[in-house]
PDB file of C-alpha atoms in Angstrom:
ATOM      1  CA  MET A 104     -10.656  25.725  -9.761  1.00 37.00           C
ATOM      2  CA  LYS A 105      -7.773  26.680  -7.470  1.00 44.00           C
ATOM      3  CA  VAL A 106      -4.526  24.763  -7.796  1.00 44.00           C
ATOM      4  CA  LEU A 107      -1.515  24.727  -5.546  1.00 50.00           C
ATOM      5  CA  SER A 108       1.441  26.768  -6.695  1.00 45.00           C
ATOM      6  CA  ILE A 109       4.265  24.250  -7.005  1.00 47.00           C
ATOM      7  CA  GLN A 110       7.791  24.846  -8.223  1.00 49.00           C
ATOM      8  CA  LYS A 111       8.789  21.969 -10.522  1.00 54.00           C
ATOM      9  CA  GLU A 112      12.308  20.661 -10.948  1.00 54.00           C
ATOM     10  CA  THR A 113      14.146  20.827 -14.239  1.00 50.00           C
ATOM     11  CA  ARG A 114      16.266  17.739 -13.463  1.00 61.00           C
ATOM     12  CA  PRO A 115      15.134  14.441 -15.072  1.00 62.00           C
ATOM     13  CA  ALA A 116      13.026  12.060 -13.023  1.00 79.00           C
ATOM     14  CA  ILE A 117      14.000   8.482 -12.147  1.00 89.00           C
ATOM     15  CA  SER A 118      10.941   6.565 -13.364  1.00 91.00           C
ATOM     16  CA  SER A 119       9.659   3.093 -12.535  1.00 92.00           C
ATOM     17  CA  SER A 120       6.242   1.549 -13.192  1.00 93.00           C
ATOM     18  CA  TYR A 121       4.468  -1.210 -11.265  1.00 94.00           C
ATOM     19  CA  GLU A 122       1.324  -3.217 -11.962  1.00 93.00           C
ATOM     20  CA  ILE A 123      -1.350  -4.445  -9.585  1.00 92.00           C
ATOM     21  CA  ALA A 124      -4.796  -5.782 -10.484  1.00 91.00           C
ATOM     22  CA  GLY A 125      -4.514  -4.587 -14.083  1.00 90.00           C
ATOM     23  CA  ARG A 126      -3.697  -1.028 -13.023  1.00 92.00           C
ATOM     24  CA  VAL A 127      -0.329   0.677 -13.209  1.00 93.00           C
ATOM     25  CA  LEU A 128       1.386   3.116 -10.851  1.00 94.00           C
ATOM     26  CA  SER A 129       4.285   5.104 -12.285  1.00 94.00           C
ATOM     27  CA  PHE A 130       6.703   6.497  -9.698  1.00 95.00           C
ATOM     28  CA  ARG A 131       8.882   9.465 -10.601  1.00 95.00           C
ATOM     29  CA  ALA A 132      11.666  10.239  -8.134  1.00 95.00           C
ATOM     30  CA  PHE A 133      13.697  13.427  -8.515  1.00 93.00           C
ATOM     31  CA  ASP A 134      16.815  12.268  -6.671  1.00 90.00           C
ATOM     32  CA  GLU A 135      18.610   9.014  -5.844  1.00 90.00           C
ATOM     33  CA  TRP A 136      17.485   9.062  -2.198  1.00 88.00           C
ATOM     34  CA  SER A 137      13.794   9.223  -3.207  1.00 90.00           C
ATOM     35  CA  ALA A 138      14.320   6.498  -5.816  1.00 92.00           C
ATOM     36  CA  ARG A 139      15.775   4.178  -3.159  1.00 89.00           C
ATOM     37  CA  TRP A 140      12.794   4.927  -0.905  1.00 87.00           C
ATOM     38  CA  VAL A 141      10.390   3.962  -3.698  1.00 91.00           C
ATOM     39  CA  GLU A 142      12.171   0.625  -4.175  1.00 91.00           C
ATOM     40  CA  LYS A 143      12.244  -0.075  -0.429  1.00 87.00           C
ATOM     41  CA  PHE A 144       8.559   0.686   0.006  1.00 89.00           C
ATOM     42  CA  ILE A 145       7.358  -1.226  -3.068  1.00 92.00           C
ATOM     43  CA  ALA A 146       9.337  -4.321  -2.013  1.00 91.00           C
ATOM     44  CA  GLY A 147       6.854  -4.974   0.814  1.00 90.00           C
ATOM     45  CA  TRP A 148       3.764  -5.108  -1.429  1.00 93.00           C
ATOM     46  CA  HIS A 149       2.461  -7.268  -4.257  1.00 93.00           C
ATOM     47  CA  PHE A 150       3.459  -4.919  -7.072  1.00 94.00           C
ATOM     48  CA  GLU A 151       5.084  -6.287 -10.217  1.00 93.00           C
ATOM     49  CA  ARG A 152       7.446  -4.297 -12.414  1.00 92.00           C
ATOM     50  CA  ALA A 153       5.679  -3.075 -15.572  1.00 89.00           C
ATOM     51  CA  VAL A 154       7.652  -2.714 -18.794  1.00 76.00           C
ATOM     52  CA  SER A 155       5.446   0.158 -19.975  1.00 69.00           C
ATOM     53  CA  ASP A 156       2.323   2.077 -18.969  1.00 64.00           C
ATOM     54  CA  GLU A 157       0.331   0.745 -21.939  1.00 67.00           C
ATOM     55  CA  GLY A 158      -2.293  -1.987 -21.899  1.00 67.00           C
ATOM     56  CA  PHE A 159      -3.666  -1.301 -18.407  1.00 73.00           C
ATOM     57  CA  LYS A 160      -7.190  -0.248 -17.519  1.00 73.00           C
ATOM     58  CA  GLU A 161      -6.211   2.736 -15.401  1.00 80.00           C
ATOM     59  CA  GLY A 162      -3.079   4.394 -14.124  1.00 91.00           C
ATOM     60  CA  CYS A 163      -1.753   7.093 -11.851  1.00 95.00           C
ATOM     61  CA  VAL A 164       1.583   8.887 -11.435  1.00 95.00           C
ATOM     62  CA  VAL A 165       3.252   9.290  -8.024  1.00 96.00           C
ATOM     63  CA  GLU A 166       5.957  11.971  -7.935  1.00 96.00           C
ATOM     64  CA  VAL A 167       8.428  11.863  -5.039  1.00 95.00           C
ATOM     65  CA  ARG A 168      10.534  14.855  -3.989  1.00 93.00           C
ATOM     66  CA  ARG A 169      12.909  15.372  -1.117  1.00 91.00           C
ATOM     67  CA  ALA A 170      11.914  18.976  -0.450  1.00 91.00           C
ATOM     68  CA  ALA A 171       9.685  21.124   1.735  1.00 92.00           C
ATOM     69  CA  PRO A 172       6.046  20.894   0.605  1.00 93.00           C
ATOM     70  CA  PRO A 173       4.203  23.825  -0.989  1.00 92.00           C
ATOM     71  CA  PRO A 174       2.162  26.175   1.237  1.00 93.00           C
ATOM     72  CA  ILE A 175      -1.412  25.207   2.044  1.00 91.00           C
ATOM     73  CA  PRO A 176      -4.108  27.586   0.712  1.00 89.00           C
ATOM     74  CA  ARG A 177      -5.756  29.354   3.622  1.00 89.00           C
ATOM     75  CA  ASP A 178      -9.328  28.654   2.523  1.00 92.00           C
ATOM     76  CA  PHE A 179      -8.977  24.856   2.480  1.00 95.00           C
ATOM     77  CA  GLN A 180     -11.129  22.922   4.961  1.00 95.00           C
ATOM     78  CA  ARG A 181      -9.212  21.124   7.710  1.00 95.00           C
ATOM     79  CA  PHE A 182      -9.824  17.870   9.581  1.00 94.00           C
ATOM     80  CA  GLU A 183      -7.755  15.368  11.516  1.00 94.00           C
ATOM     81  CA  ILE A 184      -6.532  12.079  10.054  1.00 89.00           C
ATOM     82  CA  SER A 185      -4.470   9.321  11.650  1.00 84.00           C
ATOM     83  CA  ASN A 186      -1.033  10.787  12.415  1.00 84.00           C
ATOM     84  CA  GLY A 187      -1.694  13.979  10.488  1.00 90.00           C
ATOM     85  CA  VAL A 188      -4.101  16.588   9.113  1.00 94.00           C
ATOM     86  CA  CYS A 189      -6.032  16.739   5.829  1.00 95.00           C
ATOM     87  CA  TYR A 190      -6.700  20.039   4.048  1.00 97.00           C
ATOM     88  CA  THR A 191      -9.083  20.017   1.079  1.00 96.00           C
ATOM     89  CA  ASN A 192     -11.283  22.133  -1.174  1.00 94.00           C
ATOM     90  CA  GLN A 193     -13.150  18.996  -2.369  1.00 90.00           C
ATOM     91  CA  THR A 194     -11.017  18.991  -5.530  1.00 93.00           C
ATOM     92  CA  ILE A 195      -7.457  18.883  -4.232  1.00 95.00           C
ATOM     93  CA  SER A 196      -6.430  17.232  -0.959  1.00 96.00           C
ATOM     94  CA  TYR A 197      -3.281  17.926   1.023  1.00 96.00           C
ATOM     95  CA  LEU A 198      -2.287  15.421   3.728  1.00 95.00           C
ATOM     96  CA  ALA A 199       0.208  16.923   6.166  1.00 93.00           C
ATOM     97  CA  VAL A 200       2.247  14.344   8.106  1.00 89.00           C
ATOM     98  CA  GLY A 201       4.842  16.075  10.252  1.00 86.00           C
ATOM     99  CA  ASN A 202       6.828  18.385   8.004  1.00 88.00           C
ATOM    100  CA  SER A 203       6.102  16.281   4.910  1.00 92.00           C
ATOM    101  CA  ALA A 204       2.969  16.086   2.787  1.00 94.00           C
ATOM    102  CA  VAL A 205       0.949  14.198   0.179  1.00 96.00           C
ATOM    103  CA  VAL A 206      -0.787  16.319  -2.464  1.00 97.00           C
ATOM    104  CA  ILE A 207      -3.669  14.517  -4.216  1.00 97.00           C
ATOM    105  CA  HIS A 208      -4.684  16.188  -7.471  1.00 96.00           C
ATOM    106  CA  PRO A 209      -8.102  15.931  -9.202  1.00 95.00           C
ATOM    107  CA  PRO A 210      -8.981  12.553 -10.775  1.00 92.00           C
ATOM    108  CA  GLU A 211      -8.539  13.816 -14.327  1.00 92.00           C
ATOM    109  CA  ARG A 212      -4.869  14.615 -13.635  1.00 93.00           C
ATOM    110  CA  ALA A 213      -4.132  11.147 -12.192  1.00 94.00           C
ATOM    111  CA  LEU A 214      -1.296  12.619 -10.127  1.00 97.00           C
ATOM    112  CA  VAL A 215      -0.233  12.264  -6.486  1.00 97.00           C
ATOM    113  CA  GLU A 216       2.810  14.097  -5.114  1.00 97.00           C
ATOM    114  CA  LEU A 217       4.924  13.188  -2.092  1.00 96.00           C
ATOM    115  CA  TRP A 218       6.939  16.043  -0.597  1.00 95.00           C
ATOM    116  CA  ILE A 219       9.442  14.684   1.908  1.00 92.00           C
ATOM    117  CA  ASP A 220      10.999  17.101   4.389  1.00 86.00           C
ATOM    118  CA  GLU A 221      13.079  14.845   6.638  1.00 66.00           C
ATOM    119  CA  ASP A 222      13.842  17.440   9.305  1.00 56.00           C
ATOM    120  CA  GLY A 223      16.663  15.316  10.708  1.00 46.00           C
ATOM    121  CA  ARG A 224      14.774  12.014  10.867  1.00 49.00           C
ATOM    122  CA  GLU A 225      16.342   8.666  10.066  1.00 50.00           C
ATOM    123  CA  PRO A 226      16.480   7.920   6.318  1.00 52.00           C
ATOM    124  CA  PHE A 227      13.961   5.051   6.469  1.00 54.00           C
ATOM    125  CA  SER A 228      11.674   5.993   9.348  1.00 68.00           C
ATOM    126  CA  LEU A 229       8.191   4.824  10.271  1.00 73.00           C
ATOM    127  CA  ALA A 230       6.847   8.331   9.587  1.00 77.00           C
ATOM    128  CA  LEU A 231       8.095   8.193   6.003  1.00 82.00           C
ATOM    129  CA  ALA A 232       6.708   4.686   5.508  1.00 83.00           C
ATOM    130  CA  ARG A 233       3.321   6.014   6.627  1.00 85.00           C
ATOM    131  CA  LEU A 234       3.627   8.940   4.200  1.00 89.00           C
ATOM    132  CA  PHE A 235       4.391   6.588   1.316  1.00 91.00           C
ATOM    133  CA  PHE A 236       1.435   4.405   2.248  1.00 92.00           C
ATOM    134  CA  TYR A 237      -0.931   7.390   2.241  1.00 94.00           C
ATOM    135  CA  GLY A 238       0.360   8.495  -1.157  1.00 95.00           C
ATOM    136  CA  THR A 239       0.206   5.026  -2.697  1.00 95.00           C
ATOM    137  CA  GLN A 240      -3.262   4.451  -1.250  1.00 94.00           C
ATOM    138  CA  ALA A 241      -4.480   7.710  -2.814  1.00 96.00           C
ATOM    139  CA  ALA A 242      -2.968   6.757  -6.186  1.00 96.00           C
ATOM    140  CA  LEU A 243      -4.618   3.323  -6.094  1.00 95.00           C
ATOM    141  CA  ARG A 244      -7.971   4.948  -5.394  1.00 94.00           C
ATOM    142  CA  ARG A 245      -7.472   7.075  -8.498  1.00 93.00           C
ATOM    143  CA  CYS A 246      -7.158   3.712 -10.300  1.00 93.00           C
ATOM    144  CA  GLY A 247     -10.377   2.306  -8.823  1.00 93.00           C
ATOM    145  CA  LEU A 248      -8.728   0.140  -6.139  1.00 95.00           C
ATOM    146  CA  PHE A 249      -9.684   0.501  -2.473  1.00 95.00           C
ATOM    147  CA  GLU A 250      -7.870  -0.809   0.578  1.00 93.00           C
ATOM    148  CA  LEU A 251      -9.600  -3.227   2.944  1.00 94.00           C
ATOM    149  CA  HIS A 252      -8.152  -4.200   6.335  1.00 94.00           C
ATOM    150  CA  ALA A 253      -8.841  -7.906   5.927  1.00 95.00           C
ATOM    151  CA  ALA A 254      -7.337 -11.309   5.248  1.00 96.00           C
ATOM    152  CA  GLY A 255      -8.323 -13.275   2.166  1.00 96.00           C
ATOM    153  CA  ALA A 256      -8.209 -16.930   1.127  1.00 97.00           C
ATOM    154  CA  THR A 257      -9.631 -19.270  -1.512  1.00 96.00           C
ATOM    155  CA  PRO A 258     -10.359 -22.994  -1.394  1.00 95.00           C
ATOM    156  CA  PRO A 259      -8.310 -25.264  -3.664  1.00 90.00           C
ATOM    157  CA  ASP A 260      -9.093 -25.058  -7.398  1.00 86.00           C
ATOM    158  CA  SER A 261     -11.515 -22.145  -7.053  1.00 88.00           C
ATOM    159  CA  GLU A 262     -11.363 -18.372  -7.458  1.00 85.00           C
ATOM    160  CA  ALA A 263     -14.349 -17.898  -5.120  1.00 91.00           C
ATOM    161  CA  GLY A 264     -12.847 -16.585  -1.907  1.00 94.00           C
ATOM    162  CA  VAL A 265     -13.604 -15.528   1.631  1.00 96.00           C
ATOM    163  CA  LEU A 266     -12.622 -12.262   3.299  1.00 96.00           C
ATOM    164  CA  ILE A 267     -11.911 -12.082   7.033  1.00 96.00           C
ATOM    165  CA  VAL A 268     -12.527  -8.544   8.292  1.00 95.00           C
ATOM    166  CA  GLY A 269     -11.617  -7.290  11.738  1.00 91.00           C
ATOM    167  CA  ALA A 270      -9.570  -4.946  13.851  1.00 89.00           C
ATOM    168  CA  SER A 271      -5.935  -5.612  14.719  1.00 86.00           C
ATOM    169  CA  GLY A 272      -5.699  -8.517  17.132  1.00 85.00           C
ATOM    170  CA  SER A 273      -9.064  -9.997  16.180  1.00 89.00           C
ATOM    171  CA  GLY A 274      -7.605 -13.167  14.640  1.00 91.00           C
ATOM    172  CA  LYS A 275      -7.351 -12.459  10.902  1.00 94.00           C
ATOM    173  CA  SER A 276      -3.794 -13.759  10.604  1.00 94.00           C
ATOM    174  CA  THR A 277      -4.538 -16.842  12.729  1.00 95.00           C
ATOM    175  CA  PHE A 278      -7.517 -17.667  10.504  1.00 94.00           C
ATOM    176  CA  ALA A 279      -5.443 -17.143   7.339  1.00 95.00           C
ATOM    177  CA  VAL A 280      -2.632 -19.406   8.584  1.00 96.00           C
ATOM    178  CA  ARG A 281      -5.030 -22.157   9.603  1.00 96.00           C
ATOM    179  CA  LEU A 282      -6.742 -22.049   6.199  1.00 96.00           C
ATOM    180  CA  ALA A 283      -3.363 -22.225   4.432  1.00 96.00           C
ATOM    181  CA  GLN A 284      -2.391 -25.208   6.585  1.00 96.00           C
ATOM    182  CA  SER A 285      -5.639 -26.868   5.469  1.00 95.00           C
ATOM    183  CA  GLY A 286      -4.758 -26.536   1.786  1.00 95.00           C
ATOM    184  CA  TRP A 287      -6.412 -23.211   1.004  1.00 96.00           C
ATOM    185  CA  ARG A 288      -4.593 -20.541  -0.964  1.00 97.00           C
ATOM    186  CA  TYR A 289      -3.994 -17.145   0.615  1.00 97.00           C
ATOM    187  CA  LEU A 290      -4.148 -13.582  -0.713  1.00 97.00           C
ATOM    188  CA  SER A 291      -2.991 -11.751   2.408  1.00 96.00           C
ATOM    189  CA  ASP A 292      -3.273 -11.991   6.164  1.00 95.00           C
ATOM    190  CA  ASP A 293      -4.072  -8.300   6.664  1.00 92.00           C
ATOM    191  CA  VAL A 294      -4.316  -5.920   3.670  1.00 93.00           C
ATOM    192  CA  LEU A 295      -6.377  -6.379   0.486  1.00 96.00           C
ATOM    193  CA  MET A 296      -7.376  -4.188  -2.444  1.00 95.00           C
ATOM    194  CA  LEU A 297     -10.915  -4.297  -3.843  1.00 96.00           C
ATOM    195  CA  GLY A 298     -11.644  -3.390  -7.451  1.00 94.00           C
ATOM    196  CA  GLU A 299     -14.434  -3.668 -10.013  1.00 90.00           C
ATOM    197  CA  GLU A 300     -13.733  -5.590 -13.211  1.00 84.00           C
ATOM    198  CA  GLU A 301     -15.113  -4.904 -16.680  1.00 75.00           C
ATOM    199  CA  ASP A 302     -17.838  -7.520 -16.149  1.00 81.00           C
ATOM    200  CA  SER A 303     -18.926  -5.611 -12.973  1.00 84.00           C
ATOM    201  CA  ARG A 304     -17.589  -8.291 -10.644  1.00 90.00           C
ATOM    202  CA  VAL A 305     -15.810  -7.131  -7.511  1.00 94.00           C
ATOM    203  CA  THR A 306     -12.440  -8.807  -7.035  1.00 95.00           C
ATOM    204  CA  ALA A 307     -10.032  -8.842  -4.102  1.00 96.00           C
ATOM    205  CA  HIS A 308      -6.256  -8.704  -4.532  1.00 96.00           C
ATOM    206  CA  GLY A 309      -3.500  -9.384  -1.999  1.00 95.00           C
ATOM    207  CA  LEU A 310      -1.369  -6.332  -1.191  1.00 93.00           C
ATOM    208  CA  ARG A 311       1.082  -6.966   1.672  1.00 92.00           C
ATOM    209  CA  ARG A 312       3.722  -9.638   0.992  1.00 93.00           C
ATOM    210  CA  VAL A 313       4.557 -10.793   4.545  1.00 94.00           C
ATOM    211  CA  PHE A 314       2.445 -12.279   7.308  1.00 96.00           C
ATOM    212  CA  SER A 315       2.637 -10.476  10.652  1.00 93.00           C
ATOM    213  CA  LEU A 316       2.045 -12.978  13.462  1.00 94.00           C
ATOM    214  CA  THR A 317       1.998 -12.733  17.236  1.00 92.00           C
ATOM    215  CA  GLU A 318       3.858 -15.293  19.319  1.00 92.00           C
ATOM    216  CA  ALA A 319       0.469 -16.612  20.470  1.00 92.00           C
ATOM    217  CA  THR A 320      -0.556 -17.305  16.858  1.00 94.00           C
ATOM    218  CA  ILE A 321       2.783 -18.961  16.118  1.00 95.00           C
ATOM    219  CA  THR A 322       2.466 -21.187  19.204  1.00 94.00           C
ATOM    220  CA  TYR A 323      -1.121 -22.122  18.356  1.00 94.00           C
ATOM    221  CA  CYS A 324      -0.663 -22.713  14.622  1.00 95.00           C
ATOM    222  CA  GLU A 325       2.943 -23.985  14.522  1.00 95.00           C
ATOM    223  CA  PRO A 326       3.501 -22.785  10.922  1.00 94.00           C
ATOM    224  CA  PRO A 327       6.121 -24.744   8.946  1.00 94.00           C
ATOM    225  CA  HIS A 328       9.660 -23.563   8.098  1.00 95.00           C
ATOM    226  CA  LEU A 329       9.432 -20.877  10.764  1.00 93.00           C
ATOM    227  CA  GLU A 330      13.101 -19.914  10.958  1.00 93.00           C
ATOM    228  CA  ARG A 331      13.615 -19.771   7.192  1.00 96.00           C
ATOM    229  CA  ALA A 332      10.467 -17.681   6.828  1.00 95.00           C
ATOM    230  CA  ALA A 333      11.563 -15.015   9.336  1.00 93.00           C
ATOM    231  CA  ARG A 334      12.006 -11.488   8.001  1.00 90.00           C
ATOM    232  CA  ALA A 335      13.192  -8.240   9.591  1.00 82.00           C
ATOM    233  CA  PRO A 336      10.772  -6.945  12.279  1.00 78.00           C
ATOM    234  CA  LEU A 337       8.718  -3.805  11.736  1.00 70.00           C
ATOM    235  CA  GLU A 338       9.474  -0.797  13.916  1.00 64.00           C
ATOM    236  CA  CYS A 339       5.770   0.026  14.108  1.00 61.00           C
ATOM    237  CA  ASP A 340       4.807  -3.326  15.659  1.00 66.00           C
ATOM    238  CA  PRO A 341       7.701  -5.087  17.450  1.00 72.00           C
ATOM    239  CA  ARG A 342       5.242  -7.450  19.170  1.00 79.00           C
ATOM    240  CA  LYS A 343       4.724  -9.401  15.940  1.00 88.00           C
ATOM    241  CA  ARG A 344       7.079 -11.482  13.839  1.00 92.00           C
ATOM    242  CA  GLN A 345       7.287 -10.889  10.085  1.00 93.00           C
ATOM    243  CA  LEU A 346       7.188 -14.165   8.155  1.00 95.00           C
ATOM    244  CA  ASP A 347       7.342 -14.894   4.435  1.00 96.00           C
ATOM    245  CA  PRO A 348       4.271 -16.985   3.531  1.00 96.00           C
ATOM    246  CA  LEU A 349       5.921 -18.153   0.288  1.00 96.00           C
ATOM    247  CA  VAL A 350       8.432 -20.013   2.462  1.00 97.00           C
ATOM    248  CA  MET A 351       5.820 -21.405   4.840  1.00 97.00           C
ATOM    249  CA  PHE A 352       3.304 -22.325   2.127  1.00 97.00           C
ATOM    250  CA  PRO A 353       5.059 -22.670  -1.258  1.00 94.00           C
ATOM    251  CA  SER A 354       2.827 -22.326  -4.331  1.00 91.00           C
ATOM    252  CA  ALA A 355      -0.170 -21.385  -2.154  1.00 95.00           C
ATOM    253  CA  PHE A 356      -0.335 -17.681  -3.049  1.00 95.00           C
ATOM    254  CA  SER A 357      -3.472 -16.564  -4.911  1.00 94.00           C
ATOM    255  CA  ARG A 358      -3.171 -13.193  -6.608  1.00 92.00           C
ATOM    256  CA  ARG A 359      -6.918 -12.535  -6.631  1.00 93.00           C
ATOM    257  CA  CYS A 360     -10.326 -13.928  -5.793  1.00 95.00           C
ATOM    258  CA  VAL A 361     -14.002 -13.182  -6.296  1.00 95.00           C
ATOM    259  CA  PRO A 362     -15.388 -12.738  -2.749  1.00 95.00           C
ATOM    260  CA  ARG A 363     -18.299 -15.047  -1.964  1.00 94.00           C
ATOM    261  CA  ALA A 364     -18.387 -14.752   1.843  1.00 94.00           C
ATOM    262  CA  ILE A 365     -17.261 -12.220   4.443  1.00 94.00           C
ATOM    263  CA  PHE A 366     -16.508 -13.115   8.058  1.00 92.00           C
ATOM    264  CA  PHE A 367     -16.375 -10.407  10.714  1.00 91.00           C
TER     265      PHE A 367
END
């Protein structure tokens, strides 16, 4: 098996561990700048700080470095991905995004590396947010969790939920808001994680913390506490407003559900 030749640092890592759906991701940053980026990125998702890495079903380590990535082996296969290129030998994958990269190691190593080469970009740019998402997504897959572009909600007093699947602009957020206004609990308006439990049930877990709503949805739904719920807009989608659902619908968040119906 060929491995990438990577020069490791001797300096100590800044470590932090987070739990989601009974799995744990441990982030190791090798400088203060990378550590701040980890905290900024994690703040937007339903991760909870874990005291230790013990007691979880599965785990993965994400190492973050502010340095040029290692060279790509010439015999790796190449194909296009959204906003970048993937190189792989079916064992190791290397996602090149601009001058930065995500290196995904074999499952038995449970390791994903983020190599961040800013090349003069702003400290907290959209490109770097995308890189972190790719790396975190790969680490979650190593833990048996898979992203689904969908909203999720559960009726009152039940863990049996519904998933609303569709492309951007298809009405997922509108549906989620209307269900929450009707007394349902929400998981997310846009991004879920699916995982298999020990009893073989598939469960869905909310991932993104904020709701991202168009002005048309806001006008139609008239969600409560609108001004207090407002959060900073996203550079990637200035057409939508970022709103905190915990402000709009207090005590209505459901961390997980067992899907019983899917709407497309």
